[in-house]
Short mmCIF file of C-alpha atoms in Angstrom, two decimals:
data_model
loop_
_atom_site.label_atom_id
_atom_site.label_comp_id
_atom_site.label_asym_id
_atom_site.label_seq_id
_atom_site.Cartn_x
_atom_site.Cartn_y
_atom_site.Cartn_z
CA MET A 282 99.38 -18.22 91.40
CA ARG A 283 101.30 -15.38 92.99
CA LYS A 284 99.46 -12.94 90.77
CA MET A 285 96.15 -14.40 91.91
CA LEU A 286 97.04 -14.13 95.59
CA ALA A 287 97.98 -10.48 95.17
CA ALA A 288 94.78 -9.77 93.25
CA VAL A 289 92.62 -11.29 95.97
CA SER A 290 94.36 -9.27 98.65
CA ARG A 291 94.01 -6.14 96.57
CA VAL A 292 90.29 -6.49 96.05
CA LEU A 293 89.51 -7.67 99.58
CA SER A 294 91.31 -4.57 100.88
CA GLY A 295 89.52 -3.24 99.65
CA ALA A 296 73.31 5.13 81.14
CA SER A 297 70.67 7.10 82.95
CA GLN A 298 72.82 9.90 84.28
CA LYS A 299 72.52 13.53 83.32
CA PRO A 300 75.03 14.61 80.67
CA ALA A 301 76.24 17.43 82.94
CA SER A 302 77.47 15.01 85.56
CA ARG A 303 79.44 13.06 82.94
CA VAL A 304 81.13 16.30 81.79
CA LEU A 305 82.04 17.08 85.40
CA VAL A 306 83.62 13.65 85.89
CA ALA A 307 85.45 13.80 82.56
CA SER A 308 86.95 17.18 83.41
CA ARG A 309 88.65 15.92 86.57
CA ASN A 310 92.29 14.96 86.46
CA PHE A 311 92.34 11.52 88.04
CA ALA A 312 95.44 9.53 88.93
CA ASN A 313 96.20 6.62 86.62
CA ASP A 314 97.12 4.31 89.49
CA ALA A 315 97.80 4.18 93.22
CA THR A 316 99.90 1.99 95.51
CA PHE A 317 98.26 0.39 98.54
CA GLU A 318 99.62 -1.52 101.49
CA ILE A 319 97.86 -4.84 101.96
CA LYS A 320 97.60 -7.09 104.95
CA LYS A 321 100.39 -9.63 105.23
CA CYS A 322 99.11 -13.13 104.60
CA ASP A 323 99.57 -15.86 107.19
CA LEU A 324 101.67 -18.62 105.60
CA HIS A 325 101.85 -22.37 105.99
CA ARG A 326 104.96 -24.14 104.71
CA LEU A 327 105.75 -21.24 102.39
CA GLU A 328 108.95 -19.26 102.60
CA GLU A 329 107.48 -16.25 100.87
CA GLY A 330 103.96 -14.88 100.45
CA PRO A 331 102.48 -12.30 98.11
CA PRO A 332 103.85 -8.73 98.25
CA VAL A 333 102.64 -6.43 101.01
CA THR A 334 102.03 -3.60 98.54
CA THR A 335 100.07 -3.59 95.31
CA VAL A 336 99.33 -1.16 92.51
CA LEU A 337 95.69 -0.59 91.53
CA THR A 338 95.04 1.17 88.25
CA ARG A 339 92.06 3.44 87.80
CA GLU A 340 90.79 1.21 84.99
CA ASP A 341 90.96 -1.94 87.09
CA GLY A 342 89.47 -0.24 90.13
CA LEU A 343 86.42 0.94 88.19
CA LYS A 344 86.03 -2.53 86.67
CA TYR A 345 86.20 -4.26 90.05
CA TYR A 346 83.77 -1.76 91.56
CA ARG A 347 81.23 -2.27 88.80
CA MET A 348 81.52 -6.05 89.02
CA MET A 349 81.10 -6.15 92.80
CA GLN A 350 78.21 -3.72 92.69
CA THR A 351 76.55 -5.80 89.97
CA VAL A 352 76.85 -8.99 92.05
CA ARG A 353 75.50 -7.16 95.12
CA ARG A 354 72.48 -5.76 93.27
CA MET A 355 71.84 -9.05 91.49
CA GLU A 356 71.69 -10.90 94.81
CA LEU A 357 69.41 -8.31 96.36
CA LYS A 358 67.10 -8.62 93.36
CA ALA A 359 67.14 -12.41 93.76
CA ASP A 360 66.15 -11.91 97.39
CA GLN A 361 63.21 -9.76 96.29
CA LEU A 362 62.08 -12.22 93.60
CA TYR A 363 62.29 -15.11 96.06
CA LYS A 364 60.13 -13.32 98.60
CA GLN A 365 57.63 -12.66 95.80
CA LYS A 366 57.65 -16.45 95.13
CA ILE A 367 58.89 -15.91 91.59
CA ILE A 368 62.10 -17.78 92.46
CA ARG A 369 61.39 -21.17 94.06
CA GLY A 370 63.43 -23.91 95.69
CA PHE A 371 66.93 -23.56 97.13
CA CYS A 372 68.60 -20.16 96.84
CA HIS A 373 71.90 -19.26 98.54
CA LEU A 374 73.00 -15.62 98.20
CA CYS A 375 76.56 -14.29 98.34
CA ASP A 376 76.08 -10.58 99.11
CA GLY A 377 78.97 -9.55 101.35
CA GLN A 378 81.32 -12.03 99.66
CA GLU A 379 81.67 -10.20 96.32
CA ALA A 380 85.40 -9.62 96.73
CA CYS A 381 86.00 -13.38 96.58
CA CYS A 382 84.60 -13.98 93.10
CA VAL A 383 85.82 -10.68 91.66
CA GLY A 384 89.29 -10.93 93.21
CA LEU A 385 89.86 -14.51 92.13
CA GLU A 386 88.76 -13.83 88.56
CA ALA A 387 91.19 -10.90 88.46
CA GLY A 388 94.06 -13.28 89.22
CA ILE A 389 93.39 -16.01 86.64
CA ASN A 390 92.97 -16.32 82.89
CA PRO A 391 89.69 -17.04 81.07
CA THR A 392 91.23 -20.37 80.03
CA ASP A 393 91.70 -21.41 83.66
CA HIS A 394 89.00 -23.43 85.40
CA LEU A 395 86.78 -22.89 88.43
CA ILE A 396 84.37 -25.08 90.37
CA THR A 397 82.48 -24.14 93.51
CA ALA A 398 79.61 -25.09 95.82
CA TYR A 399 76.00 -23.92 95.70
CA ARG A 400 76.61 -20.24 96.61
CA ALA A 401 77.55 -19.73 93.00
CA HIS A 402 75.73 -16.73 91.51
CA GLY A 403 78.70 -14.36 91.84
CA PHE A 404 81.17 -16.79 90.29
CA THR A 405 78.72 -17.49 87.47
CA PHE A 406 78.73 -13.77 86.67
CA THR A 407 82.49 -13.24 86.93
CA ARG A 408 83.09 -16.30 84.72
CA GLY A 409 81.29 -14.49 81.92
CA LEU A 410 77.53 -15.07 82.05
CA SER A 411 75.14 -12.11 82.01
CA VAL A 412 72.84 -11.04 84.83
CA ARG A 413 69.93 -11.71 82.47
CA GLU A 414 70.96 -15.36 82.00
CA ILE A 415 71.49 -15.84 85.74
CA LEU A 416 68.21 -14.30 86.90
CA ALA A 417 66.29 -16.13 84.17
CA GLU A 418 67.81 -19.39 85.40
CA LEU A 419 66.76 -18.56 88.94
CA THR A 420 63.17 -18.03 87.76
CA GLY A 421 63.23 -21.22 85.70
CA ARG A 422 62.89 -19.56 82.29
CA LYS A 423 63.98 -20.70 78.86
CA GLY A 424 66.48 -17.85 78.54
CA GLY A 425 68.40 -19.01 81.61
CA CYS A 426 71.98 -20.21 81.34
CA ALA A 427 70.82 -23.83 81.84
CA LYS A 428 67.58 -23.28 79.89
CA GLY A 429 65.64 -22.95 83.14
CA LYS A 430 66.33 -26.52 84.25
CA GLY A 431 69.23 -26.01 86.66
CA GLY A 432 68.14 -23.28 89.04
CA SER A 433 70.25 -21.61 91.69
CA MET A 434 72.72 -24.43 92.34
CA HIS A 435 73.34 -25.68 88.80
CA MET A 436 74.70 -22.94 86.56
CA TYR A 437 77.55 -23.48 84.14
CA ALA A 438 79.71 -21.50 81.72
CA LYS A 439 82.85 -22.10 79.71
CA ASN A 440 85.52 -23.37 82.11
CA PHE A 441 83.05 -23.03 84.99
CA TYR A 442 81.68 -26.29 86.36
CA GLY A 443 79.01 -25.09 88.76
CA GLY A 444 77.32 -24.73 91.21
CA ASN A 445 77.20 -28.14 93.00
CA GLY A 446 74.44 -29.05 95.43
CA ILE A 447 76.18 -31.77 97.46
CA VAL A 448 78.35 -30.29 100.22
CA GLY A 449 82.04 -30.80 99.46
CA ALA A 450 81.43 -32.99 96.38
CA GLN A 451 82.96 -30.42 94.03
CA VAL A 452 86.43 -30.71 95.61
CA PRO A 453 87.35 -34.15 94.16
CA LEU A 454 85.86 -32.97 90.86
CA GLY A 455 88.16 -29.95 90.95
CA ALA A 456 91.15 -32.23 91.48
CA GLY A 457 89.94 -34.20 88.47
CA ILE A 458 89.76 -31.07 86.33
CA ALA A 459 93.32 -30.22 87.39
CA LEU A 460 94.38 -33.76 86.45
CA ALA A 461 92.90 -33.19 82.98
CA CYS A 462 94.89 -29.95 82.65
CA LYS A 463 98.11 -31.75 83.50
CA TYR A 464 97.31 -34.83 81.39
CA ASN A 465 96.60 -32.68 78.34
CA GLY A 466 99.76 -30.64 78.87
CA LYS A 467 97.89 -27.34 79.27
CA ASP A 468 99.32 -24.41 81.19
CA GLU A 469 96.10 -23.99 83.19
CA VAL A 470 94.96 -24.23 86.81
CA CYS A 471 91.72 -25.19 88.48
CA LEU A 472 90.35 -23.12 91.37
CA THR A 473 88.43 -25.50 93.63
CA LEU A 474 86.26 -23.69 96.15
CA TYR A 475 84.37 -24.89 99.21
CA GLY A 476 83.06 -23.35 102.42
CA ASP A 477 84.15 -23.68 106.02
CA GLY A 478 81.11 -25.90 106.53
CA ALA A 479 82.55 -28.48 104.12
CA ALA A 480 86.14 -28.18 105.32
CA ASN A 481 85.96 -31.12 107.74
CA GLN A 482 84.83 -33.67 105.16
CA GLY A 483 86.99 -36.69 104.44
CA GLN A 484 86.67 -36.46 100.68
CA ILE A 485 88.42 -33.08 100.77
CA PHE A 486 91.49 -34.57 102.45
CA GLU A 487 91.49 -37.41 99.94
CA ALA A 488 91.52 -34.82 97.17
CA TYR A 489 94.43 -32.99 98.89
CA ASN A 490 96.38 -36.25 98.96
CA MET A 491 95.87 -37.04 95.29
CA ALA A 492 96.64 -33.47 94.25
CA ALA A 493 99.88 -33.44 96.24
CA LEU A 494 100.88 -36.93 95.12
CA TRP A 495 100.38 -36.15 91.43
CA LYS A 496 101.49 -32.49 91.66
CA LEU A 497 98.24 -31.25 90.17
CA PRO A 498 97.72 -27.58 89.19
CA CYS A 499 94.88 -27.21 91.68
CA ILE A 500 94.29 -24.28 94.03
CA PHE A 501 92.04 -25.36 96.90
CA ILE A 502 90.22 -22.34 98.31
CA CYS A 503 88.18 -22.29 101.52
CA GLU A 504 85.67 -19.42 101.58
CA ASN A 505 85.45 -18.96 105.33
CA ASN A 506 82.38 -16.83 106.00
CA ARG A 507 82.45 -17.87 109.67
CA TYR A 508 79.25 -19.94 109.65
CA GLY A 509 78.47 -23.35 108.17
CA MET A 510 74.70 -22.97 107.85
CA GLY A 511 73.93 -21.82 111.41
CA THR A 512 77.02 -23.20 113.15
CA SER A 513 79.98 -20.93 113.87
CA VAL A 514 83.43 -22.16 112.86
CA GLU A 515 84.52 -22.29 116.51
CA ARG A 516 81.77 -24.81 117.30
CA ALA A 517 82.42 -26.95 114.20
CA ALA A 518 86.20 -27.23 113.87
CA ALA A 519 88.93 -28.04 116.39
CA SER A 520 91.26 -25.90 114.25
CA THR A 521 89.90 -22.91 112.35
CA ASP A 522 93.19 -22.30 110.53
CA TYR A 523 91.76 -23.65 107.30
CA TYR A 524 94.76 -22.56 105.26
CA LYS A 525 96.86 -25.11 107.19
CA ARG A 526 94.55 -28.04 106.51
CA GLY A 527 96.50 -29.24 103.46
CA ASP A 528 99.38 -30.09 105.81
CA PHE A 529 101.65 -31.88 103.32
CA ILE A 530 100.67 -29.79 100.29
CA PRO A 531 103.83 -27.94 99.20
CA GLY A 532 104.19 -24.29 98.22
CA LEU A 533 103.50 -22.68 94.89
CA ARG A 534 104.59 -25.66 92.74
CA GLY A 535 101.58 -27.90 92.16
CA PRO A 536 98.60 -27.64 94.50
CA ILE A 537 98.19 -24.99 97.14
CA LEU A 538 95.55 -24.25 99.76
CA MET A 539 94.11 -20.80 100.42
CA GLU A 540 91.64 -19.45 102.95
CA LEU A 541 89.55 -16.36 102.18
CA GLN A 542 88.11 -14.67 105.24
CA THR A 543 84.74 -13.26 104.24
CA TYR A 544 81.17 -12.80 105.49
CA ARG A 545 77.66 -13.29 104.12
CA TYR A 546 74.95 -10.79 104.99
CA HIS A 547 72.03 -13.10 104.24
CA GLY A 548 71.36 -16.35 106.06
CA HIS A 549 72.67 -19.65 104.80
CA SER A 550 69.78 -19.87 102.35
CA MET A 551 66.56 -17.96 101.80
CA SER A 552 64.85 -20.19 104.38
CA ASP A 553 67.33 -19.04 107.04
CA PRO A 554 66.70 -15.57 108.56
CA GLY A 555 70.34 -15.55 109.67
CA VAL A 556 69.82 -13.98 113.09
CA SER A 557 69.20 -16.98 115.36
CA TYR A 558 72.90 -17.85 115.62
CA ARG A 559 74.39 -14.35 115.28
CA THR A 560 73.24 -10.91 116.34
CA ARG A 561 72.00 -8.11 114.12
CA GLU A 562 74.72 -5.99 115.71
CA GLU A 563 77.40 -8.38 114.44
CA ILE A 564 76.06 -8.15 110.89
CA GLN A 565 75.85 -4.37 111.08
CA GLU A 566 79.41 -4.14 112.40
CA VAL A 567 80.73 -6.09 109.42
CA ARG A 568 78.70 -3.93 107.04
CA SER A 569 80.07 -0.73 108.57
CA LYS A 570 83.72 -1.79 108.86
CA SER A 571 84.51 -4.52 106.33
CA ASP A 572 82.10 -4.24 103.40
CA PRO A 573 84.24 -4.95 100.29
CA ILE A 574 82.42 -2.46 98.06
CA MET A 575 82.67 0.29 100.67
CA LEU A 576 86.38 -0.39 101.23
CA LEU A 577 87.19 -0.28 97.52
CA LYS A 578 85.11 2.88 97.04
CA ASP A 579 86.85 4.69 99.92
CA ARG A 580 90.32 3.70 98.71
CA MET A 581 89.64 4.81 95.15
CA VAL A 582 88.13 8.15 96.16
CA ASN A 583 90.83 8.89 98.75
CA SER A 584 93.57 8.06 96.19
CA ASN A 585 92.00 10.18 93.43
CA LEU A 586 91.34 7.16 91.23
CA ALA A 587 87.66 8.05 90.99
CA SER A 588 85.12 10.53 92.30
CA VAL A 589 82.01 9.90 94.35
CA GLU A 590 79.94 11.21 91.43
CA GLU A 591 81.52 8.79 88.98
CA LEU A 592 80.89 5.82 91.24
CA LYS A 593 77.30 6.95 91.73
CA GLU A 594 76.90 6.91 87.94
CA ILE A 595 78.07 3.29 87.94
CA ASP A 596 75.58 2.50 90.72
CA VAL A 597 72.71 3.91 88.66
CA GLU A 598 73.79 2.04 85.54
CA VAL A 599 74.09 -1.21 87.48
CA ARG A 600 70.64 -0.82 89.03
CA LYS A 601 69.13 -0.27 85.59
CA GLU A 602 70.93 -3.35 84.24
CA ILE A 603 69.57 -5.44 87.12
CA GLU A 604 66.02 -4.14 86.68
CA ASP A 605 66.11 -4.85 82.93
CA ALA A 606 67.39 -8.37 83.62
CA ALA A 607 64.67 -8.95 86.22
CA GLN A 608 62.01 -7.85 83.74
CA PHE A 609 63.35 -10.39 81.25
CA ALA A 610 63.56 -13.10 83.91
CA THR A 611 59.89 -12.70 84.82
CA ALA A 612 58.54 -12.28 81.28
CA ASP A 613 60.55 -14.96 79.45
CA PRO A 614 58.56 -18.20 78.91
CA GLU A 615 59.26 -21.37 80.83
CA PRO A 616 60.88 -24.21 78.86
CA PRO A 617 58.25 -26.45 77.22
CA LEU A 618 57.64 -29.84 78.78
CA GLU A 619 58.83 -31.68 75.68
CA GLU A 620 62.33 -30.25 76.24
CA LEU A 621 62.62 -31.76 79.71
CA GLY A 622 65.04 -34.43 78.49
CA TYR A 623 67.16 -32.16 76.28
CA HIS A 624 70.90 -31.61 76.77
CA ILE A 625 71.69 -34.74 78.78
CA TYR A 626 74.71 -35.21 76.50
CA SER A 627 76.56 -32.57 74.53
CA SER A 628 76.98 -34.32 71.18
CA ASP A 629 74.98 -37.57 71.00
CA PRO A 630 72.23 -38.53 68.55
CA PRO A 631 68.66 -38.02 69.83
CA PHE A 632 67.30 -40.78 72.07
CA GLU A 633 64.29 -41.40 74.30
CA VAL A 634 64.21 -40.85 78.06
CA ARG A 635 61.57 -42.48 80.27
CA GLY A 636 59.42 -40.10 82.27
CA ALA A 637 57.76 -40.57 85.64
CA ASN A 638 56.28 -43.85 84.42
CA GLN A 639 57.03 -46.19 81.54
CA TRP A 640 54.31 -44.75 79.32
CA ILE A 641 55.76 -41.24 79.37
CA LYS A 642 58.66 -40.70 76.97
CA PHE A 643 60.77 -37.62 76.35
CA LYS A 644 63.20 -37.09 73.51
CA SER A 645 66.72 -36.02 74.43
CA VAL A 646 68.42 -33.73 71.93
CA SER A 647 72.03 -32.61 72.44
#
């Protein structure tokens, strides 16, 4: 858990190129790593927090940069496809919050578990799914990660449980996943994420209580992007110190509660322009001072971990990857109607599912 906290702080603080540019980058003598001071975390009932310095290797820095840039470009492409009416229905974008999903993944193992709310595209990517599978799911195509039947809010991967459309409902589920880890004697944790808009719900406090009572390996994480839909945190919560909400939850043994201070550039969803409850100047100020990709880029360049040219190469490669994935997501066929009832269960014999009326039947195949 301590490793994860340090990784989050570290990240938050933060093929189409010409061959000549690659030779130029390769010829530079970059540093292998650099030490950075990080902001001291506010603590609640903890005697000691994560270190106030961290070491970032060149290899990790380039990896984090590529991942954050990929999530950013993927979300911007989703915005474009939605406005073209290729993506339909609910769509909640996480551009601006890339450091959360990338930083948390850096601090856990692939065998650990993660569950989140409906702003899930970034976590779906960092948990191991490809941009192609994510965009194809958004466009409702057969090649999507849920075969085109889940859409924006219902994406899943190994040890990733969505993407949940009901506000706050994933938090008790996360406690349940942590219970399974403990019951099965596995050395694993479950990261259970929710937004500041869900933080006042009663079911979350019930999950805190059970997790503390049973000493579950659950890390409750509030992604505080300052607005629950269109309501600022100051108007919605008597106390905005979300990291203190666990109250009785002890330190690093068993459950713990974290708060990530972040910001989304888009509105709550694609139907929300995002400027009726905040000013354009506020958004621009965050972009210019606190953008996670910009901060990481500046730190790496200033510490000789990478060059501007090398990072530009990554940008070009990422844009090409996103464009290729978007082409697939718009050309791939939609799932056939007869597969509507497929995959209800993972390993059951085929059975019939009633359609919209009793005369319509679909076969369900695991």
